[in-house]
Amino acid sequence: MDSLTHLVAGALTPMAFKNAPKTRMMILFGIICGEFPDIDVIAGKTPEAILAFHRGATHALAAQPLFALLLALVFHRLIKKGDAAGTWTFAKTWSVALAALLIHLFLDSMTTFGTQIFLPFSDLRVALPAMYIIDLAMTLPLLAVLGIILAKGGLSPANPAPEKARTRLARGGLVWLVAYPLLALGLNYGLASHLTREYAGRGNKEGITRVELSPEPFAPLNWKFIGIAPDAYYMGRYFLLSPGRDIPLTAYARPDGLFEKAREAIPLFRLFDKFATYAFETVGKDGSDTVHTFADVRYEATLPALMNALGRGDGIFLMQIKTRDGDLAAYRFLYRGRDAATTQWEPVPKAMADARKPLP
């Protein structure tokens, strides 16, 4: 989820607690806790950081109680200064931190990037297709609630908002934060089930046997249609307010045997394989070499003009393999398609490539 939504959710979390200390430090504490799991961005934009580390260990459920403890140890004394009634305990500070951290994980799990919440026991990426990374229908109501509370005084030491009004508004915002993605997820699965029956029941020239939907900008009105066929994926744009119209589809060929060969020979490619949900392949030439580009239909644009404006019109999260005389020669990962001009090819070590060749 985007940083603004995490920030607003973090700010609302301490305001939902009764008898919260009247200090602006409490709001800052909530914001820091709400953003804290994304500390993994310090790993940068290396291939490993994107494919494995981001939304990895810092997003693990098992780590959150410890993170909450560390954050509470840092902030409790500062927060306690606003506790005029003397009723605010360390356990409550820890509870605020844990709640904000868990809300962060919940929001991220409701997007399609994938969040490894079960580390270290499993590297499964939880990627529930409820919301696009930026979802105004989620964020704007939360901003409105936060604005009303702050206008009433928030947790200002001099003139705080009335306790009852503050907690009710904040809890209402947090209820929306949970209910909205769950409703959107239910809508997604219901529409996908209907479309699967429609396509599979009537037959189709593409051979689509199942339909899945992925949230796009302006979801839940706008969805990415992904038709799954034995040899290809078919992508189109499904608009909720025009359910009966034909959906123009673009075909994306599933990877051939080279994908498996590269996965076995190149460790970075194994990370990409785990990361990708709907991997597809395109083939081009670089002189006498053949370049195979692997990408994920999740990141293909149904609104190209908008993606171009956001700088993502040339593709994102691309894995490329160069072959020479049928053998793996080099590879590289591109954060964006435009990075091809500046990203060097890494040679596939001959011993590694030879070890993966079938015996005669």
Tab-separated table of C-alpha atoms in Angstrom:
chain	number	residue	atom	x	y	z
A	1	MET	CA	0.000	0.000	0.000
A	2	ASP	CA	1.149	3.570	-0.544
A	3	SER	CA	2.994	5.447	2.194
A	4	LEU	CA	0.224	8.037	2.666
A	5	THR	CA	-2.347	5.391	3.591
A	6	HIS	CA	0.092	3.786	6.042
A	7	LEU	CA	0.779	7.213	7.538
A	8	VAL	CA	-2.891	8.051	8.032
A	9	ALA	CA	-3.665	4.598	9.451
A	10	GLY	CA	-0.763	4.949	11.871
A	11	ALA	CA	-1.942	8.383	13.008
A	12	LEU	CA	-5.487	7.117	13.647
A	13	THR	CA	-4.401	4.063	15.647
A	14	PRO	CA	-3.437	5.773	18.957
A	15	MET	CA	-6.474	8.067	18.720
A	16	ALA	CA	-8.710	4.998	18.931
A	17	PHE	CA	-7.421	4.217	22.442
A	18	LYS	CA	-9.253	5.591	25.451
A	19	ASN	CA	-7.274	7.821	27.804
A	20	ALA	CA	-4.468	8.234	25.273
A	21	PRO	CA	-1.856	10.707	26.579
A	22	LYS	CA	-2.479	14.240	25.377
A	23	THR	CA	0.697	14.810	23.446
A	24	ARG	CA	1.441	15.187	19.764
A	25	MET	CA	4.254	12.705	20.331
A	26	MET	CA	1.514	10.055	20.494
A	27	ILE	CA	0.480	10.799	16.906
A	28	LEU	CA	4.096	10.772	15.753
A	29	PHE	CA	4.533	7.432	17.491
A	30	GLY	CA	1.538	6.004	15.629
A	31	ILE	CA	2.843	7.289	12.283
A	32	ILE	CA	6.308	5.799	12.842
A	33	CYS	CA	4.799	2.454	13.825
A	34	GLY	CA	2.462	2.541	10.834
A	35	GLU	CA	5.365	3.053	8.445
A	36	PHE	CA	7.969	0.953	10.260
A	37	PRO	CA	7.764	-2.352	8.301
A	38	ASP	CA	8.802	-0.460	5.169
A	39	ILE	CA	12.214	0.104	6.730
A	40	ASP	CA	13.259	-2.621	4.297
A	41	VAL	CA	13.518	0.069	1.598
A	42	ILE	CA	17.021	0.755	2.902
A	43	ALA	CA	18.019	-2.343	0.931
A	44	GLY	CA	17.584	-0.178	-2.183
A	45	LYS	CA	16.400	-1.275	-5.612
A	46	THR	CA	18.789	-4.112	-6.265
A	47	PRO	CA	17.194	-7.194	-7.851
A	48	GLU	CA	17.428	-9.104	-4.580
A	49	ALA	CA	15.890	-6.207	-2.649
A	50	ILE	CA	12.885	-6.056	-4.979
A	51	LEU	CA	12.322	-9.775	-5.509
A	52	ALA	CA	13.068	-11.097	-2.018
A	53	PHE	CA	13.706	-8.497	0.703
A	54	HIS	CA	10.913	-5.947	0.165
A	55	ARG	CA	7.847	-7.003	2.129
A	56	GLY	CA	9.978	-9.782	3.547
A	57	ALA	CA	11.414	-10.172	7.059
A	58	THR	CA	10.248	-6.764	8.313
A	59	HIS	CA	6.700	-7.749	7.303
A	60	ALA	CA	6.730	-11.118	9.087
A	61	LEU	CA	3.951	-11.622	11.618
A	62	ALA	CA	6.388	-13.303	13.990
A	63	ALA	CA	8.582	-10.197	14.086
A	64	GLN	CA	5.875	-7.659	14.912
A	65	PRO	CA	5.644	-8.207	18.699
A	66	LEU	CA	9.415	-7.654	18.924
A	67	PHE	CA	9.249	-4.541	16.724
A	68	ALA	CA	6.407	-3.241	18.897
A	69	LEU	CA	8.523	-3.830	21.999
A	70	LEU	CA	11.505	-1.962	20.553
A	71	LEU	CA	9.360	0.980	19.453
A	72	ALA	CA	7.598	1.111	22.810
A	73	LEU	CA	10.919	1.139	24.643
A	74	VAL	CA	12.054	4.120	22.583
A	75	PHE	CA	8.853	6.169	22.834
A	76	HIS	CA	7.104	5.263	26.095
A	77	ARG	CA	8.823	7.822	28.325
A	78	LEU	CA	8.183	10.583	25.793
A	79	ILE	CA	4.521	9.613	25.514
A	80	LYS	CA	4.110	9.254	29.274
A	81	LYS	CA	4.805	12.976	29.698
A	82	GLY	CA	1.333	13.675	28.330
A	83	ASP	CA	-0.360	11.239	30.719
A	84	ALA	CA	-1.834	13.663	33.222
A	85	ALA	CA	-4.136	11.022	34.719
A	86	GLY	CA	-1.270	8.594	35.286
A	87	THR	CA	-3.208	5.647	33.833
A	88	TRP	CA	-1.209	5.019	30.647
A	89	THR	CA	0.996	1.917	30.979
A	90	PHE	CA	3.864	0.478	28.986
A	91	ALA	CA	1.565	-2.364	27.927
A	92	LYS	CA	-0.744	0.175	26.285
A	93	THR	CA	2.140	1.785	24.417
A	94	TRP	CA	3.166	-1.662	23.181
A	95	SER	CA	-0.444	-2.373	22.161
A	96	VAL	CA	-0.622	0.805	20.067
A	97	ALA	CA	2.622	-0.123	18.333
A	98	LEU	CA	1.513	-3.678	17.652
A	99	ALA	CA	-1.877	-2.566	16.326
A	100	ALA	CA	-0.274	-0.071	13.910
A	101	LEU	CA	2.252	-2.654	12.727
A	102	LEU	CA	-0.405	-5.315	12.127
A	103	ILE	CA	-2.580	-2.826	10.235
A	104	HIS	CA	0.392	-2.182	7.941
A	105	LEU	CA	0.706	-5.915	7.218
A	106	PHE	CA	-3.033	-6.237	6.626
A	107	LEU	CA	-3.065	-3.401	4.095
A	108	ASP	CA	-0.039	-4.726	2.226
A	109	SER	CA	-1.504	-8.224	2.106
A	110	MET	CA	-4.563	-6.815	0.356
A	111	THR	CA	-2.477	-5.753	-2.665
A	112	THR	CA	-1.047	-7.931	-5.426
A	113	PHE	CA	2.677	-7.302	-4.858
A	114	GLY	CA	2.820	-10.056	-2.258
A	115	THR	CA	3.789	-9.889	1.418
A	116	GLN	CA	5.778	-12.633	3.128
A	117	ILE	CA	3.960	-12.506	6.431
A	118	PHE	CA	4.737	-16.128	7.348
A	119	LEU	CA	8.528	-15.814	7.374
A	120	PRO	CA	10.640	-17.552	8.611
A	121	PHE	CA	8.343	-20.578	8.395
A	122	SER	CA	7.273	-20.021	4.796
A	123	ASP	CA	8.213	-17.617	2.005
A	124	LEU	CA	4.663	-17.667	0.637
A	125	ARG	CA	3.672	-14.234	-0.679
A	126	VAL	CA	0.191	-13.299	0.514
A	127	ALA	CA	-1.239	-11.222	-2.328
A	128	LEU	CA	-4.999	-10.819	-1.981
A	129	PRO	CA	-6.303	-8.859	-5.004
A	130	ALA	CA	-8.461	-6.325	-3.161
A	131	MET	CA	-6.837	-2.927	-3.772
A	132	TYR	CA	-4.510	-1.165	-6.158
A	133	ILE	CA	-1.339	0.206	-4.568
A	134	ILE	CA	-3.001	3.647	-4.468
A	135	ASP	CA	-6.720	3.446	-3.693
A	136	LEU	CA	-8.475	6.753	-3.196
A	137	ALA	CA	-11.687	5.067	-2.056
A	138	MET	CA	-9.702	3.733	0.878
A	139	THR	CA	-7.481	6.700	1.622
A	140	LEU	CA	-9.751	9.732	1.199
A	141	PRO	CA	-12.278	8.667	3.892
A	142	LEU	CA	-9.387	7.990	6.285
A	143	LEU	CA	-7.928	11.412	5.545
A	144	ALA	CA	-11.325	12.984	6.164
A	145	VAL	CA	-11.660	11.250	9.545
A	146	LEU	CA	-8.146	12.257	10.555
A	147	GLY	CA	-8.796	15.840	9.463
A	148	ILE	CA	-11.986	16.055	11.547
A	149	ILE	CA	-10.246	14.717	14.649
A	150	LEU	CA	-7.323	17.121	14.261
A	151	ALA	CA	-9.725	20.021	13.672
A	152	LYS	CA	-11.386	19.160	16.971
A	153	GLY	CA	-8.011	19.260	18.712
A	154	GLY	CA	-6.671	15.738	18.257
A	155	LEU	CA	-4.310	14.905	21.110
A	156	SER	CA	-3.228	18.496	21.618
A	157	PRO	CA	-2.075	19.067	25.210
A	158	ALA	CA	-3.799	22.467	25.432
A	159	ASN	CA	-7.129	21.787	23.739
A	160	PRO	CA	-7.619	18.109	22.875
A	161	ALA	CA	-10.617	16.707	21.038
A	162	PRO	CA	-13.402	15.346	23.250
A	163	GLU	CA	-12.479	11.790	24.253
A	164	LYS	CA	-15.728	10.164	23.144
A	165	ALA	CA	-15.819	11.889	19.763
A	166	ARG	CA	-12.139	11.199	19.105
A	167	THR	CA	-12.253	7.485	19.863
A	168	ARG	CA	-15.503	6.960	17.948
A	169	LEU	CA	-14.224	8.720	14.858
A	170	ALA	CA	-10.855	6.960	14.950
A	171	ARG	CA	-12.420	3.552	15.471
A	172	GLY	CA	-14.874	4.248	12.665
A	173	GLY	CA	-11.946	5.035	10.380
A	174	LEU	CA	-10.188	1.819	11.359
A	175	VAL	CA	-13.378	-0.175	10.755
A	176	TRP	CA	-13.479	1.291	7.236
A	177	LEU	CA	-9.808	0.397	6.816
A	178	VAL	CA	-10.642	-3.270	7.449
A	179	ALA	CA	-14.110	-3.456	5.880
A	180	TYR	CA	-13.336	-1.760	2.573
A	181	PRO	CA	-10.622	-4.172	1.356
A	182	LEU	CA	-12.626	-7.180	2.536
A	183	LEU	CA	-15.665	-5.949	0.594
A	184	ALA	CA	-13.493	-5.248	-2.458
A	185	LEU	CA	-11.980	-8.721	-2.198
A	186	GLY	CA	-15.424	-10.287	-2.028
A	187	LEU	CA	-16.487	-8.273	-5.078
A	188	ASN	CA	-13.373	-9.416	-6.945
A	189	TYR	CA	-13.949	-13.096	-6.251
A	190	GLY	CA	-17.649	-12.826	-7.087
A	191	LEU	CA	-16.997	-11.117	-10.422
A	192	ALA	CA	-14.180	-13.512	-11.301
A	193	SER	CA	-16.394	-16.508	-10.570
A	194	HIS	CA	-19.141	-15.059	-12.768
A	195	LEU	CA	-16.718	-14.348	-15.624
A	196	THR	CA	-15.189	-17.821	-15.354
A	197	ARG	CA	-18.617	-19.406	-15.721
A	198	GLU	CA	-19.416	-17.096	-18.611
A	199	TYR	CA	-16.253	-17.825	-20.572
A	200	ALA	CA	-15.906	-21.512	-19.761
A	201	GLY	CA	-19.634	-22.143	-20.203
A	202	ARG	CA	-19.996	-20.602	-23.644
A	203	GLY	CA	-16.623	-21.695	-24.956
A	204	ASN	CA	-14.096	-19.248	-26.355
A	205	LYS	CA	-11.539	-19.254	-29.127
A	206	GLU	CA	-8.753	-18.341	-26.713
A	207	GLY	CA	-9.223	-21.504	-24.655
A	208	ILE	CA	-9.742	-19.580	-21.398
A	209	THR	CA	-10.669	-21.958	-18.583
A	210	ARG	CA	-10.477	-19.557	-15.625
A	211	VAL	CA	-10.720	-15.817	-15.112
A	212	GLU	CA	-9.014	-13.860	-12.354
A	213	LEU	CA	-9.240	-10.137	-11.666
A	214	SER	CA	-6.503	-7.835	-10.426
A	215	PRO	CA	-7.193	-4.332	-9.054
A	216	GLU	CA	-6.183	-1.460	-11.285
A	217	PRO	CA	-6.242	2.334	-10.809
A	218	PHE	CA	-9.798	3.377	-9.872
A	219	ALA	CA	-10.680	-0.038	-8.478
A	220	PRO	CA	-13.179	-1.308	-7.436
A	221	LEU	CA	-14.742	0.104	-10.614
A	222	ASN	CA	-11.759	-0.780	-12.799
A	223	TRP	CA	-10.229	-4.271	-12.867
A	224	LYS	CA	-7.634	-6.105	-14.901
A	225	PHE	CA	-9.204	-9.146	-16.567
A	226	ILE	CA	-6.758	-12.075	-16.700
A	227	GLY	CA	-7.972	-15.054	-18.706
A	228	ILE	CA	-5.972	-18.187	-18.008
A	229	ALA	CA	-5.481	-20.622	-20.879
A	230	PRO	CA	-3.089	-23.588	-21.213
A	231	ASP	CA	-0.530	-21.742	-23.356
A	232	ALA	CA	-1.197	-18.064	-22.691
A	233	TYR	CA	-2.693	-15.386	-20.484
A	234	TYR	CA	-5.245	-12.975	-21.926
A	235	MET	CA	-5.462	-9.499	-20.435
A	236	GLY	CA	-8.197	-6.919	-20.813
A	237	ARG	CA	-9.946	-4.159	-18.905
A	238	TYR	CA	-13.148	-4.950	-17.030
A	239	PHE	CA	-15.174	-1.893	-16.020
A	240	LEU	CA	-17.791	-2.589	-13.381
A	241	LEU	CA	-20.284	-0.061	-14.766
A	242	SER	CA	-20.196	-1.671	-18.240
A	243	PRO	CA	-20.479	-5.367	-17.374
A	244	GLY	CA	-22.061	-6.498	-20.637
A	245	ARG	CA	-19.552	-5.117	-23.116
A	246	ASP	CA	-17.043	-7.256	-24.974
A	247	ILE	CA	-13.566	-7.125	-23.479
A	248	PRO	CA	-10.747	-6.656	-26.019
A	249	LEU	CA	-8.031	-9.097	-25.015
A	250	THR	CA	-4.259	-9.071	-25.469
A	251	ALA	CA	-2.450	-12.418	-25.489
A	252	TYR	CA	0.718	-13.047	-23.470
A	253	ALA	CA	2.565	-16.270	-24.250
A	254	ARG	CA	3.514	-18.404	-21.284
A	255	PRO	CA	7.236	-19.118	-20.964
A	256	ASP	CA	8.669	-22.093	-22.839
A	257	GLY	CA	11.325	-24.560	-21.699
A	258	LEU	CA	13.973	-21.855	-21.445
A	259	PHE	CA	12.237	-20.523	-18.337
A	260	GLU	CA	12.825	-23.776	-16.492
A	261	LYS	CA	16.404	-23.987	-17.761
A	262	ALA	CA	17.140	-20.458	-16.538
A	263	ARG	CA	15.456	-21.124	-13.223
A	264	GLU	CA	17.704	-24.102	-12.630
A	265	ALA	CA	20.905	-22.350	-13.711
A	266	ILE	CA	20.558	-18.805	-12.323
A	267	PRO	CA	19.814	-18.132	-8.614
A	268	LEU	CA	18.367	-14.685	-9.342
A	269	PHE	CA	15.958	-16.230	-11.799
A	270	ARG	CA	14.674	-18.536	-9.082
A	271	LEU	CA	13.783	-15.447	-7.061
A	272	PHE	CA	11.955	-14.024	-10.069
A	273	ASP	CA	10.064	-17.297	-10.517
A	274	LYS	CA	8.813	-17.098	-6.916
A	275	PHE	CA	7.923	-13.431	-7.356
A	276	ALA	CA	5.978	-13.692	-10.631
A	277	THR	CA	2.325	-14.758	-10.633
A	278	TYR	CA	1.480	-14.658	-14.350
A	279	ALA	CA	4.884	-14.921	-16.018
A	280	PHE	CA	4.997	-14.383	-19.771
A	281	GLU	CA	7.732	-14.251	-22.384
A	282	THR	CA	8.605	-12.084	-25.362
A	283	VAL	CA	11.521	-12.748	-27.707
A	284	GLY	CA	13.764	-10.270	-29.526
A	285	LYS	CA	17.210	-10.051	-31.091
A	286	ASP	CA	20.436	-8.331	-30.057
A	287	GLY	CA	22.721	-8.815	-33.027
A	288	SER	CA	23.163	-12.549	-33.425
A	289	ASP	CA	21.978	-13.224	-29.851
A	290	THR	CA	18.391	-13.941	-28.868
A	291	VAL	CA	16.932	-11.963	-25.943
A	292	HIS	CA	14.101	-13.520	-23.951
A	293	THR	CA	12.248	-11.043	-21.722
A	294	PHE	CA	10.115	-12.416	-18.901
A	295	ALA	CA	7.587	-10.212	-17.140
A	296	ASP	CA	4.375	-10.512	-15.133
A	297	VAL	CA	0.894	-9.721	-16.413
A	298	ARG	CA	0.206	-8.164	-12.983
A	299	TYR	CA	2.288	-5.174	-14.065
A	300	GLU	CA	0.952	-4.758	-17.579
A	301	ALA	CA	-1.167	-1.612	-18.029
A	302	THR	CA	-4.871	-1.527	-18.825
A	303	LEU	CA	-4.608	2.279	-18.761
A	304	PRO	CA	-1.426	2.898	-20.786
A	305	ALA	CA	-1.707	6.698	-20.782
A	306	LEU	CA	-1.814	6.772	-16.984
A	307	MET	CA	1.110	4.346	-16.677
A	308	ASN	CA	3.129	6.451	-19.114
A	309	ALA	CA	2.458	9.511	-16.943
A	310	LEU	CA	3.662	7.552	-13.888
A	311	GLY	CA	6.809	6.441	-15.702
A	312	ARG	CA	5.795	2.776	-15.918
A	313	GLY	CA	4.692	2.610	-19.529
A	314	ASP	CA	7.788	0.696	-20.643
A	315	GLY	CA	7.345	-2.216	-18.246
A	316	ILE	CA	8.469	-2.928	-14.701
A	317	PHE	CA	10.162	-5.868	-12.956
A	318	LEU	CA	11.611	-7.504	-16.077
A	319	MET	CA	13.974	-10.482	-16.202
A	320	GLN	CA	16.011	-10.925	-19.372
A	321	ILE	CA	17.990	-13.916	-20.608
A	322	LYS	CA	20.349	-13.758	-23.566
A	323	THR	CA	21.039	-16.978	-25.449
A	324	ARG	CA	23.817	-17.649	-27.908
A	325	ASP	CA	23.741	-20.730	-30.135
A	326	GLY	CA	20.986	-22.126	-27.943
A	327	ASP	CA	22.972	-21.817	-24.682
A	328	LEU	CA	22.412	-19.439	-21.777
A	329	ALA	CA	24.904	-16.612	-22.200
A	330	ALA	CA	23.905	-13.690	-19.957
A	331	TYR	CA	21.095	-12.314	-17.813
A	332	ARG	CA	19.934	-9.118	-16.141
A	333	PHE	CA	17.052	-7.734	-14.105
A	334	LEU	CA	15.417	-4.433	-15.056
A	335	TYR	CA	13.461	-2.454	-12.497
A	336	ARG	CA	11.932	-0.539	-15.409
A	337	GLY	CA	12.162	-1.146	-19.119
A	338	ARG	CA	14.066	2.093	-19.642
A	339	ASP	CA	16.878	0.738	-17.474
A	340	ALA	CA	17.971	-1.481	-20.381
A	341	ALA	CA	20.180	1.368	-21.617
A	342	THR	CA	22.185	1.477	-18.378
A	343	THR	CA	21.997	-2.048	-16.937
A	344	GLN	CA	24.882	-4.365	-17.714
A	345	TRP	CA	24.467	-7.998	-18.652
A	346	GLU	CA	25.813	-10.559	-16.185
A	347	PRO	CA	27.447	-13.585	-17.822
A	348	VAL	CA	26.118	-17.000	-16.920
A	349	PRO	CA	29.103	-18.885	-15.498
A	350	LYS	CA	30.030	-21.633	-17.918
A	351	ALA	CA	30.325	-24.236	-15.184
A	352	MET	CA	26.837	-23.369	-13.963
A	353	ALA	CA	25.328	-23.533	-17.459
A	354	ASP	CA	27.157	-26.763	-18.305
A	355	ALA	CA	26.044	-28.380	-15.050
A	356	ARG	CA	22.441	-27.913	-16.097
A	357	LYS	CA	22.823	-29.414	-19.580
A	358	PRO	CA	21.271	-32.847	-20.025
A	359	LEU	CA	23.711	-35.728	-20.287
A	360	PRO	CA	24.162	-37.148	-23.806
